[in-house]
Short mmCIF file of C-alpha atoms in Angstrom, two decimals:
data_model
loop_
_atom_site.label_atom_id
_atom_site.label_comp_id
_atom_site.label_asym_id
_atom_site.label_seq_id
_atom_site.Cartn_x
_atom_site.Cartn_y
_atom_site.Cartn_z
CA MET A 24 24.99 18.52 17.08
CA LYS A 25 26.29 17.71 13.60
CA LEU A 26 24.56 16.28 10.55
CA ARG A 27 26.44 13.93 8.23
CA ASP A 28 28.90 15.72 5.91
CA ASP A 29 27.08 14.42 2.82
CA PHE A 30 23.65 15.49 4.07
CA TYR A 31 21.23 16.26 1.25
CA TRP A 32 19.49 19.64 1.27
CA GLY A 33 16.95 20.35 -1.43
CA ASN A 34 13.36 20.39 -2.50
CA SER A 35 10.73 18.29 -4.23
CA VAL A 36 8.10 18.99 -6.90
CA SER A 37 5.89 17.26 -9.46
CA SER A 38 5.81 17.94 -13.20
CA MET A 39 2.19 19.07 -13.49
CA GLN A 40 2.56 21.55 -10.63
CA THR A 41 5.61 23.18 -12.20
CA GLU A 42 6.22 22.56 -15.90
CA GLY A 43 3.30 23.97 -17.85
CA ALA A 44 3.90 23.65 -21.62
CA TRP A 45 1.03 21.15 -21.67
CA ASN A 46 0.89 21.07 -25.49
CA GLU A 47 4.53 21.76 -26.37
CA GLY A 48 7.47 19.55 -27.22
CA GLY A 49 5.36 16.64 -28.44
CA LYS A 50 3.74 16.08 -25.04
CA GLY A 51 0.55 14.01 -24.92
CA LYS A 52 -2.35 14.83 -22.63
CA SER A 53 -2.47 13.64 -19.05
CA VAL A 54 -5.55 13.47 -16.84
CA TYR A 55 -4.56 16.86 -15.42
CA ASP A 56 -4.48 18.57 -18.81
CA ILE A 57 -8.23 18.28 -19.24
CA ARG A 58 -9.14 19.64 -15.81
CA GLU A 59 -10.78 23.05 -15.98
CA ALA A 60 -10.18 25.97 -13.66
CA THR A 61 -12.61 26.58 -10.80
CA GLU A 62 -13.15 29.51 -8.45
CA ASN A 63 -10.22 28.56 -6.21
CA ALA A 64 -8.10 26.53 -8.59
CA SER A 65 -6.19 27.15 -11.78
CA ASP A 66 -6.04 24.84 -14.74
CA TRP A 67 -2.71 23.06 -15.23
CA LYS A 68 -1.65 24.46 -18.59
CA VAL A 69 1.04 26.91 -17.41
CA ALA A 70 1.70 26.06 -13.73
CA THR A 71 4.88 28.01 -12.89
CA ASP A 72 6.26 27.62 -16.42
CA SER A 73 9.35 25.76 -15.30
CA TYR A 74 9.50 24.11 -18.74
CA HIS A 75 10.81 27.45 -20.00
CA ARG A 76 12.23 28.89 -16.75
CA TYR A 77 13.87 25.97 -14.99
CA GLN A 78 17.38 27.36 -15.33
CA GLU A 79 16.38 30.45 -13.35
CA ASP A 80 14.89 28.20 -10.67
CA PHE A 81 18.04 26.07 -10.63
CA ASP A 82 20.13 29.21 -10.11
CA TYR A 83 18.12 29.99 -6.98
CA MET A 84 18.66 26.42 -5.75
CA GLN A 85 22.38 26.70 -6.37
CA ASP A 86 22.54 30.05 -4.58
CA LEU A 87 20.76 28.52 -1.59
CA GLY A 88 23.36 25.76 -1.50
CA MET A 89 20.96 22.95 -2.34
CA ASN A 90 22.59 19.71 -3.46
CA MET A 91 19.51 17.67 -4.42
CA TYR A 92 16.35 18.23 -6.46
CA ARG A 93 13.59 15.67 -6.61
CA PHE A 94 11.50 16.17 -9.73
CA GLN A 95 9.12 14.08 -11.79
CA ILE A 96 9.37 12.93 -15.38
CA SER A 97 5.99 13.45 -17.02
CA TRP A 98 5.05 10.07 -18.47
CA SER A 99 2.97 11.67 -21.24
CA ARG A 100 5.82 14.03 -22.18
CA VAL A 101 8.17 11.16 -22.97
CA ASN A 102 5.45 8.81 -24.27
CA PRO A 103 2.35 10.74 -25.37
CA GLU A 104 -0.05 7.78 -25.15
CA GLY A 105 1.72 6.05 -22.29
CA ASN A 106 2.12 2.76 -24.15
CA GLY A 107 3.10 3.97 -27.61
CA GLU A 108 6.10 5.53 -29.31
CA TRP A 109 8.76 7.43 -27.42
CA ASN A 110 8.81 11.20 -27.83
CA GLU A 111 12.48 11.96 -28.37
CA GLU A 112 11.93 15.71 -27.96
CA GLY A 113 10.48 15.14 -24.49
CA ILE A 114 13.31 12.80 -23.53
CA ALA A 115 15.85 15.37 -24.77
CA PHE A 116 14.19 17.99 -22.56
CA TYR A 117 14.80 15.89 -19.43
CA ASP A 118 18.31 15.00 -20.60
CA GLN A 119 19.21 18.70 -20.69
CA PHE A 120 17.26 19.34 -17.48
CA ILE A 121 19.35 16.72 -15.65
CA ASP A 122 22.60 18.04 -17.10
CA GLU A 123 21.79 21.59 -15.92
CA LEU A 124 21.25 20.29 -12.38
CA ILE A 125 24.49 18.32 -12.35
CA ALA A 126 26.40 21.32 -13.72
CA ARG A 127 25.26 23.27 -10.65
CA GLY A 128 26.29 20.54 -8.22
CA ILE A 129 22.69 19.47 -7.61
CA GLU A 130 22.01 15.74 -7.46
CA PRO A 131 18.88 14.74 -9.42
CA MET A 132 16.31 12.42 -7.88
CA VAL A 133 13.74 11.19 -10.42
CA CYS A 134 10.17 10.26 -9.56
CA LEU A 135 8.38 8.34 -12.31
CA TYR A 136 4.75 8.91 -11.33
CA HIS A 137 3.08 11.72 -9.40
CA PHE A 138 -0.55 10.96 -10.27
CA ASP A 139 -0.62 12.42 -13.82
CA MET A 140 -1.72 9.32 -15.72
CA PRO A 141 -1.48 9.64 -19.52
CA LEU A 142 -5.04 10.36 -20.60
CA HIS A 143 -5.02 7.59 -23.20
CA LEU A 144 -4.30 4.95 -20.53
CA ALA A 145 -6.94 6.35 -18.19
CA GLU A 146 -9.63 6.47 -20.86
CA THR A 147 -8.75 3.15 -22.49
CA TYR A 148 -7.87 0.96 -19.51
CA ASN A 149 -9.13 2.88 -16.45
CA GLY A 150 -5.66 3.41 -15.02
CA PHE A 151 -3.82 1.17 -12.59
CA ILE A 152 -6.80 -1.13 -12.09
CA SER A 153 -5.61 -2.69 -15.37
CA LYS A 154 -2.69 -5.05 -15.93
CA GLU A 155 -2.23 -3.36 -19.32
CA VAL A 156 -1.29 -0.16 -17.50
CA VAL A 157 1.00 -2.13 -15.18
CA ASN A 158 2.87 -3.41 -18.24
CA ALA A 159 2.95 0.07 -19.79
CA PHE A 160 4.39 1.58 -16.60
CA ILE A 161 7.09 -1.08 -16.29
CA ARG A 162 8.06 -0.50 -19.93
CA TYR A 163 8.17 3.28 -19.34
CA GLY A 164 10.15 2.99 -16.11
CA LYS A 165 12.76 0.67 -17.58
CA GLU A 166 13.19 2.97 -20.58
CA MET A 167 13.82 5.97 -18.32
CA VAL A 168 16.35 3.97 -16.31
CA ASP A 169 18.07 2.95 -19.55
CA ARG A 170 18.14 6.56 -20.76
CA PHE A 171 19.21 8.28 -17.54
CA GLY A 172 20.49 5.66 -15.09
CA HIS A 173 24.11 6.47 -15.89
CA LYS A 174 23.74 9.97 -14.40
CA VAL A 175 20.66 9.80 -12.15
CA LYS A 176 21.63 7.87 -9.03
CA HIS A 177 18.43 8.29 -6.98
CA TRP A 178 15.03 7.04 -8.13
CA LEU A 179 11.43 6.79 -6.95
CA THR A 180 8.63 5.00 -8.74
CA PHE A 181 5.53 6.49 -7.10
CA ASN A 182 5.02 9.63 -5.12
CA GLU A 183 3.38 8.79 -1.78
CA GLN A 184 2.53 5.25 -2.85
CA ASN A 185 0.27 4.55 0.11
CA ILE A 186 -2.24 7.07 -1.23
CA PHE A 187 -3.32 4.17 -3.47
CA SER A 188 -4.66 2.67 -0.21
CA MET A 189 -6.85 5.66 0.65
CA PRO A 190 -10.43 5.38 -0.64
CA ASP A 191 -10.93 9.15 -0.76
CA GLU A 192 -7.86 9.68 -2.98
CA GLY A 193 -6.62 6.34 -4.30
CA PHE A 194 -8.87 5.98 -7.34
CA ARG A 195 -8.30 9.53 -8.55
CA VAL A 196 -4.51 9.35 -8.40
CA ALA A 197 -4.54 5.93 -10.13
CA GLY A 198 -6.15 7.26 -13.31
CA TYR A 199 -9.38 5.37 -12.52
CA LEU A 200 -12.18 7.21 -14.36
CA THR A 201 -15.21 4.91 -14.29
CA GLY A 202 -16.55 2.27 -11.92
CA GLU A 203 -18.04 1.69 -8.49
CA GLN A 204 -14.81 2.31 -6.54
CA THR A 205 -15.14 -0.85 -4.48
CA LEU A 206 -12.75 -1.77 -1.69
CA GLU A 207 -11.67 -4.84 -3.69
CA GLU A 208 -10.76 -2.58 -6.61
CA LEU A 209 -8.74 -0.36 -4.28
CA TYR A 210 -6.78 -3.41 -3.12
CA GLN A 211 -6.27 -4.42 -6.76
CA ILE A 212 -4.75 -1.00 -7.45
CA GLN A 213 -2.53 -1.36 -4.37
CA HIS A 214 -1.27 -4.70 -5.61
CA ASN A 215 -0.77 -3.58 -9.21
CA THR A 216 1.25 -0.53 -8.24
CA MET A 217 3.43 -2.61 -5.92
CA VAL A 218 4.18 -4.95 -8.84
CA CYS A 219 5.23 -1.86 -10.80
CA HIS A 220 7.44 -0.61 -7.99
CA ALA A 221 9.08 -3.98 -7.42
CA SER A 222 9.76 -4.49 -11.13
CA ILE A 223 11.51 -1.14 -11.52
CA ALA A 224 13.41 -1.40 -8.22
CA ASN A 225 14.70 -4.84 -9.15
CA TYR A 226 15.65 -3.64 -12.63
CA ILE A 227 17.62 -0.74 -11.17
CA HIS A 228 19.45 -3.00 -8.73
CA GLU A 229 20.24 -5.56 -11.42
CA ASN A 230 21.38 -3.13 -14.13
CA THR A 231 22.77 0.05 -12.53
CA ASP A 232 24.66 1.37 -9.52
CA ALA A 233 21.78 3.73 -8.69
CA LYS A 234 19.69 3.66 -5.53
CA ILE A 235 15.92 3.42 -5.21
CA SER A 236 13.58 3.93 -2.31
CA GLY A 237 9.97 3.23 -1.66
CA MET A 238 8.12 6.39 -0.66
CA LEU A 239 4.95 6.91 1.34
CA ALA A 240 2.99 9.78 2.83
CA TYR A 241 3.52 8.67 6.41
CA GLN A 242 0.22 8.96 8.27
CA GLU A 243 1.00 9.96 11.83
CA VAL A 244 -2.24 9.20 13.66
CA TYR A 245 -2.76 9.31 17.42
CA PRO A 246 -5.64 7.75 19.34
CA ALA A 247 -8.07 10.55 20.24
CA THR A 248 -8.26 9.24 23.83
CA SER A 249 -6.85 6.41 25.91
CA HIS A 250 -9.92 4.33 25.10
CA PRO A 251 -8.67 0.90 23.94
CA GLU A 252 -10.69 1.12 20.73
CA ASP A 253 -9.05 4.44 19.79
CA VAL A 254 -5.68 2.81 20.41
CA ARG A 255 -6.57 -0.27 18.34
CA LEU A 256 -7.80 1.74 15.37
CA ALA A 257 -4.70 3.96 15.39
CA ARG A 258 -2.49 0.85 15.45
CA GLU A 259 -4.37 -0.92 12.66
CA PHE A 260 -4.37 2.21 10.53
CA ASP A 261 -0.59 2.49 11.05
CA GLU A 262 -0.11 -1.14 10.03
CA PHE A 263 -2.25 -0.99 6.88
CA LEU A 264 -1.39 2.49 5.60
CA ASN A 265 2.24 2.78 6.67
CA HIS A 266 3.95 -0.45 7.69
CA HIS A 267 2.31 -2.57 5.01
CA TYR A 268 4.30 -0.52 2.49
CA LEU A 269 7.47 -0.28 4.56
CA ASP A 270 7.49 -4.06 5.07
CA MET A 271 7.16 -4.53 1.32
CA TYR A 272 9.90 -2.00 0.52
CA THR A 273 12.28 -3.59 3.02
CA TYR A 274 11.53 -7.32 2.95
CA GLY A 275 9.35 -7.93 -0.11
CA LYS A 276 6.71 -9.35 2.22
CA ARG A 277 3.19 -8.24 3.14
CA PRO A 278 2.26 -8.25 6.86
CA ASP A 279 0.25 -11.25 8.01
CA SER A 280 -2.59 -8.98 9.17
CA TYR A 281 -2.92 -7.63 5.63
CA LEU A 282 -2.94 -11.12 4.09
CA LYS A 283 -5.54 -12.30 6.60
CA PHE A 284 -7.75 -9.30 5.80
CA ILE A 285 -7.69 -10.12 2.07
CA GLU A 286 -8.49 -13.76 2.86
CA ASN A 287 -11.38 -12.87 5.16
CA ARG A 288 -12.88 -10.45 2.65
CA LYS A 289 -12.45 -13.05 -0.13
CA PHE A 290 -10.76 -10.56 -2.46
CA ASP A 291 -9.48 -11.97 -5.76
CA LEU A 292 -6.58 -9.74 -6.83
CA ALA A 293 -5.48 -11.87 -9.81
CA ILE A 294 -2.00 -12.25 -8.35
CA THR A 295 0.33 -14.31 -10.52
CA GLU A 296 3.36 -16.37 -9.52
CA GLU A 297 5.56 -14.06 -11.61
CA GLU A 298 4.27 -11.02 -9.72
CA LEU A 299 4.89 -12.67 -6.36
CA ALA A 300 8.43 -13.60 -7.41
CA GLU A 301 9.11 -9.99 -8.42
CA ILE A 302 7.78 -8.64 -5.14
CA MET A 303 9.72 -11.15 -3.02
CA LYS A 304 13.00 -9.87 -4.56
CA LEU A 305 12.16 -6.29 -3.61
CA ARG A 306 14.59 -4.35 -1.41
CA SER A 307 15.20 -0.65 -0.76
CA ASP A 308 18.45 1.27 -0.33
CA TYR A 309 16.76 3.64 2.12
CA LEU A 310 13.20 4.60 3.07
CA SER A 311 11.66 7.94 2.14
CA PHE A 312 8.48 9.69 3.14
CA SER A 313 6.55 12.95 3.12
CA TYR A 314 5.32 14.61 6.28
CA TYR A 315 3.31 17.76 6.84
CA SER A 316 1.00 17.18 9.80
CA SER A 317 -0.50 14.66 12.19
CA THR A 318 -4.06 13.96 13.29
CA THR A 319 -6.08 11.76 15.67
CA ILE A 320 -8.72 9.08 15.29
CA ASP A 321 -12.00 8.68 17.20
CA HIS A 322 -13.43 5.15 17.25
CA THR A 323 -16.96 6.35 18.01
CA GLN A 324 -17.29 7.58 14.43
CA VAL A 325 -16.09 4.33 12.81
CA PRO A 326 -18.51 1.43 12.10
CA ALA A 327 -17.47 -2.01 13.31
CA ASP A 328 -17.28 -3.42 9.76
CA ALA A 329 -15.06 -0.64 8.36
CA ALA A 330 -11.75 -1.57 6.75
CA PRO A 331 -8.59 0.03 8.18
CA ASN A 332 -8.30 2.01 4.93
CA GLU A 333 -11.61 3.68 5.82
CA TYR A 334 -10.81 4.59 9.41
CA MET A 335 -9.43 8.04 8.74
CA PRO A 336 -12.14 9.41 6.40
CA LEU A 337 -14.69 8.27 9.00
CA GLY A 338 -12.94 8.89 12.31
CA LYS A 339 -10.58 11.84 11.80
CA LYS A 340 -10.61 14.28 14.69
CA ASP A 341 -8.63 17.43 15.36
CA ASN A 342 -5.95 17.29 18.04
CA PRO A 343 -6.60 20.04 20.62
CA TYR A 344 -2.97 20.11 21.77
CA ILE A 345 -1.31 21.36 18.59
CA ASP A 346 -1.70 24.34 16.26
CA THR A 347 -3.64 24.21 13.00
CA THR A 348 -3.04 26.03 9.71
CA GLU A 349 -5.71 27.88 7.75
CA TRP A 350 -6.02 24.69 5.66
CA ASN A 351 -6.74 22.63 8.80
CA TRP A 352 -3.36 20.89 8.72
CA GLN A 353 -2.04 20.40 12.24
CA ILE A 354 1.57 21.45 12.89
CA ASP A 355 3.41 18.76 14.84
CA PRO A 356 7.24 18.66 14.79
CA ASP A 357 7.22 15.98 17.51
CA GLY A 358 5.29 13.77 15.11
CA PHE A 359 8.11 14.22 12.59
CA ARG A 360 10.68 12.98 15.11
CA ASP A 361 8.39 10.09 16.01
CA ILE A 362 8.14 8.96 12.38
CA LEU A 363 11.89 9.15 11.83
CA ASN A 364 12.28 6.84 14.82
CA LYS A 365 9.48 4.44 13.95
CA ILE A 366 10.90 3.85 10.48
CA TYR A 367 14.58 3.62 11.41
CA GLN A 368 14.28 1.61 14.62
CA ARG A 369 11.97 -0.95 12.96
CA TYR A 370 13.70 -1.34 9.59
CA ASN A 371 17.29 -0.26 10.26
CA LEU A 372 17.63 1.45 6.88
CA PRO A 373 18.63 5.09 6.39
CA VAL A 374 15.62 7.40 6.44
CA PHE A 375 15.04 10.28 4.03
CA PRO A 376 12.25 12.83 4.55
CA ILE A 377 11.71 14.17 1.02
CA GLU A 378 8.68 16.41 1.52
CA ASN A 379 7.99 18.79 4.38
CA GLY A 380 6.56 22.29 4.45
CA VAL A 381 3.69 24.60 5.27
CA GLY A 382 1.21 26.07 2.81
CA VAL A 383 0.02 29.63 3.52
CA ILE A 384 -2.00 32.27 1.66
CA GLU A 385 0.41 35.10 0.83
CA LYS A 386 0.21 38.39 -1.03
CA TRP A 387 3.17 40.27 -2.47
CA ASP A 388 3.02 44.07 -2.52
CA GLY A 389 5.19 44.25 -5.63
CA LYS A 390 8.13 45.82 -3.79
CA HIS A 391 9.21 44.21 -0.52
CA PRO A 392 10.09 40.61 0.32
CA ILE A 393 7.30 38.68 2.03
CA GLU A 394 7.95 38.51 5.78
CA ASP A 395 7.18 34.81 6.25
CA ASP A 396 8.38 34.26 9.81
CA TYR A 397 5.74 31.52 10.16
CA ARG A 398 7.52 29.50 7.47
CA ILE A 399 10.87 29.98 9.16
CA ALA A 400 9.32 28.79 12.43
CA TYR A 401 7.77 25.73 10.79
CA HIS A 402 10.98 24.56 9.11
CA LYS A 403 13.14 25.42 12.12
CA ASP A 404 10.95 23.41 14.50
CA HIS A 405 10.89 20.41 12.15
CA LEU A 406 14.63 20.54 11.52
CA LEU A 407 15.31 20.76 15.26
CA ALA A 408 13.11 17.68 15.66
CA LEU A 409 15.23 15.98 12.98
CA LEU A 410 18.41 16.93 14.85
CA LYS A 411 17.01 15.35 18.02
CA ALA A 412 16.20 12.17 16.09
CA VAL A 413 19.80 12.03 14.86
CA HIS A 414 21.67 12.97 18.03
CA LEU A 415 19.40 11.78 20.82
CA ASP A 416 17.81 8.77 19.15
CA GLY A 417 20.54 7.56 16.78
CA VAL A 418 18.49 7.76 13.58
CA ASP A 419 20.46 7.71 10.31
CA VAL A 420 18.92 10.56 8.28
CA LEU A 421 20.17 11.12 4.72
CA GLY A 422 18.81 14.60 4.13
CA TYR A 423 15.86 16.98 4.14
CA LEU A 424 13.89 18.03 1.07
CA GLY A 425 11.27 20.73 1.49
CA TRP A 426 8.13 20.70 -0.61
CA GLY A 427 8.06 23.12 -3.50
CA LEU A 428 10.47 25.66 -2.05
CA ILE A 429 9.85 27.76 -5.13
CA ASP A 430 6.09 28.41 -5.15
CA ILE A 431 4.08 25.97 -7.27
CA LEU A 432 0.44 25.06 -7.75
CA SER A 433 -0.94 23.14 -4.78
CA SER A 434 -2.01 19.52 -5.24
CA GLN A 435 -5.54 20.83 -5.89
CA GLY A 436 -4.34 23.47 -8.36
CA ASP A 437 -4.70 26.35 -5.90
CA MET A 438 -1.97 28.97 -6.29
CA ARG A 439 -3.10 30.66 -3.07
CA LYS A 440 -1.56 27.85 -1.02
CA ARG A 441 2.14 28.69 -1.13
CA TYR A 442 5.01 26.63 0.26
CA GLY A 443 8.00 28.39 -1.22
CA VAL A 444 10.90 30.45 0.04
CA VAL A 445 10.73 32.03 -3.43
CA TYR A 446 7.48 33.74 -4.43
CA VAL A 447 6.16 33.18 -7.97
CA ASN A 448 4.13 36.14 -9.16
CA ARG A 449 0.93 34.59 -10.47
CA GLU A 450 -2.55 33.90 -9.14
CA ASN A 451 -5.12 31.27 -9.99
CA HIS A 452 -6.65 33.22 -12.88
CA ASP A 453 -4.02 35.89 -13.56
CA LEU A 454 -0.62 34.70 -14.77
CA LYS A 455 0.95 38.17 -14.29
CA ASP A 456 4.67 37.98 -15.10
CA LEU A 457 5.61 34.79 -13.18
CA LYS A 458 8.51 36.69 -11.65
CA ARG A 459 10.51 34.87 -8.98
CA VAL A 460 10.97 36.89 -5.75
CA PRO A 461 12.84 35.54 -2.68
CA LYS A 462 11.00 35.80 0.65
CA LYS A 463 12.50 36.44 4.09
CA SER A 464 12.75 32.67 4.60
CA TYR A 465 15.09 32.43 1.58
CA ASP A 466 17.97 34.08 3.44
CA TRP A 467 17.24 32.05 6.57
CA PHE A 468 17.26 28.77 4.63
CA LYS A 469 20.45 29.79 2.87
CA GLN A 470 22.24 30.13 6.20
CA VAL A 471 20.85 26.82 7.46
CA ILE A 472 21.97 24.95 4.34
CA GLN A 473 25.37 26.58 4.01
CA THR A 474 26.20 25.76 7.65
CA ASN A 475 24.84 22.22 7.24
CA GLY A 476 22.27 22.91 9.93
CA ASP A 477 24.53 24.58 12.50
CA TYR A 478 22.65 27.88 12.10
CA LEU A 479 19.58 26.20 13.65
CA LEU A 480 21.30 26.19 17.02
CA LYS A 481 22.08 29.93 17.09
#
């Protein structure tokens, strides 16, 4: 079973989980820079110090054989207030950063927003609820394309864009600081961010030869039982949280069920003709997603008047048939194969999983490589599922990017939750020496990558 010769192997990160240097190089503050450390979370001021150490990290990627790195440009590093003057020192940093990747044969993929709203825009306009922030983002995105589009050929606007549809996370990641967090406001944020995505995607297609994808955190949700209501809720959740976005990315059109829901709820999203025209032009070159785990939904916990966006916070139930990590994430390689099929067979665009991995508490003894056989097993099982999708199901898969394959802060700032094949020697409240130390999985991944997946079958 062979993967395509130009298969992309690599990893993905965000700026605030890696860079540090929160007050260097002319960077402005983001909403993360003012968060304080807690018992089980670091602050974000140093992260893994990749601002100063990225070349060492790139050398590990090159040694592994990686040929793609998805990273994020920090909006407040290149424009300290988000809608003000450009910080040429910050732009020069990313210019050199990109050149160092290319020099090592590693294709850069740029993500423009991974939830770190410039603090000025959050405090002044309340984030993506505001059309002012929409305009600021479009200006920022177009400027980055103008600066780097000649050498960056793969772009994303938003990390896991469907998180803007999730009431338990959507407001926080949108830079929304004050308000009642109503469902109508959540739908306003959904719309505003889709206008942003469409505007940048269209600009890229009209002005460069680069490619752009919409990206979502695909929510693989099974009905908890064969009860028809469990089945209906799982389907509606899939339509609203997954296919609503995929339909937009592919056709520039919202599903009828989504439009009818807005009409029935009498939401006024201040949609303009210009915004609709921009969205209708939207197309994607491929479809990308993150995947870590699956879950199930139990209708008995969900009130009859709940919106599909609210089903999972209310009705989530553990699946008794699959294993669970210490963080209560359920390990499900079959779900990964299912998603690859559901996206490709419905939309007939190449599919690109750009985040996948397992977070585990690990301790290094200061001498020996960490024996992380559990990480090897996780990636092997998911990659074998990918191979089945390609060779048994006919899915066109562009590549496989692991999440944070050099240890980084978790999304909650918790350094205990490690995803990497390279250990970074720091803890939540003790920076130590930040030394990079390959784990057992490093050598395994190296053989997988350098055989283009053939080693999986040995």
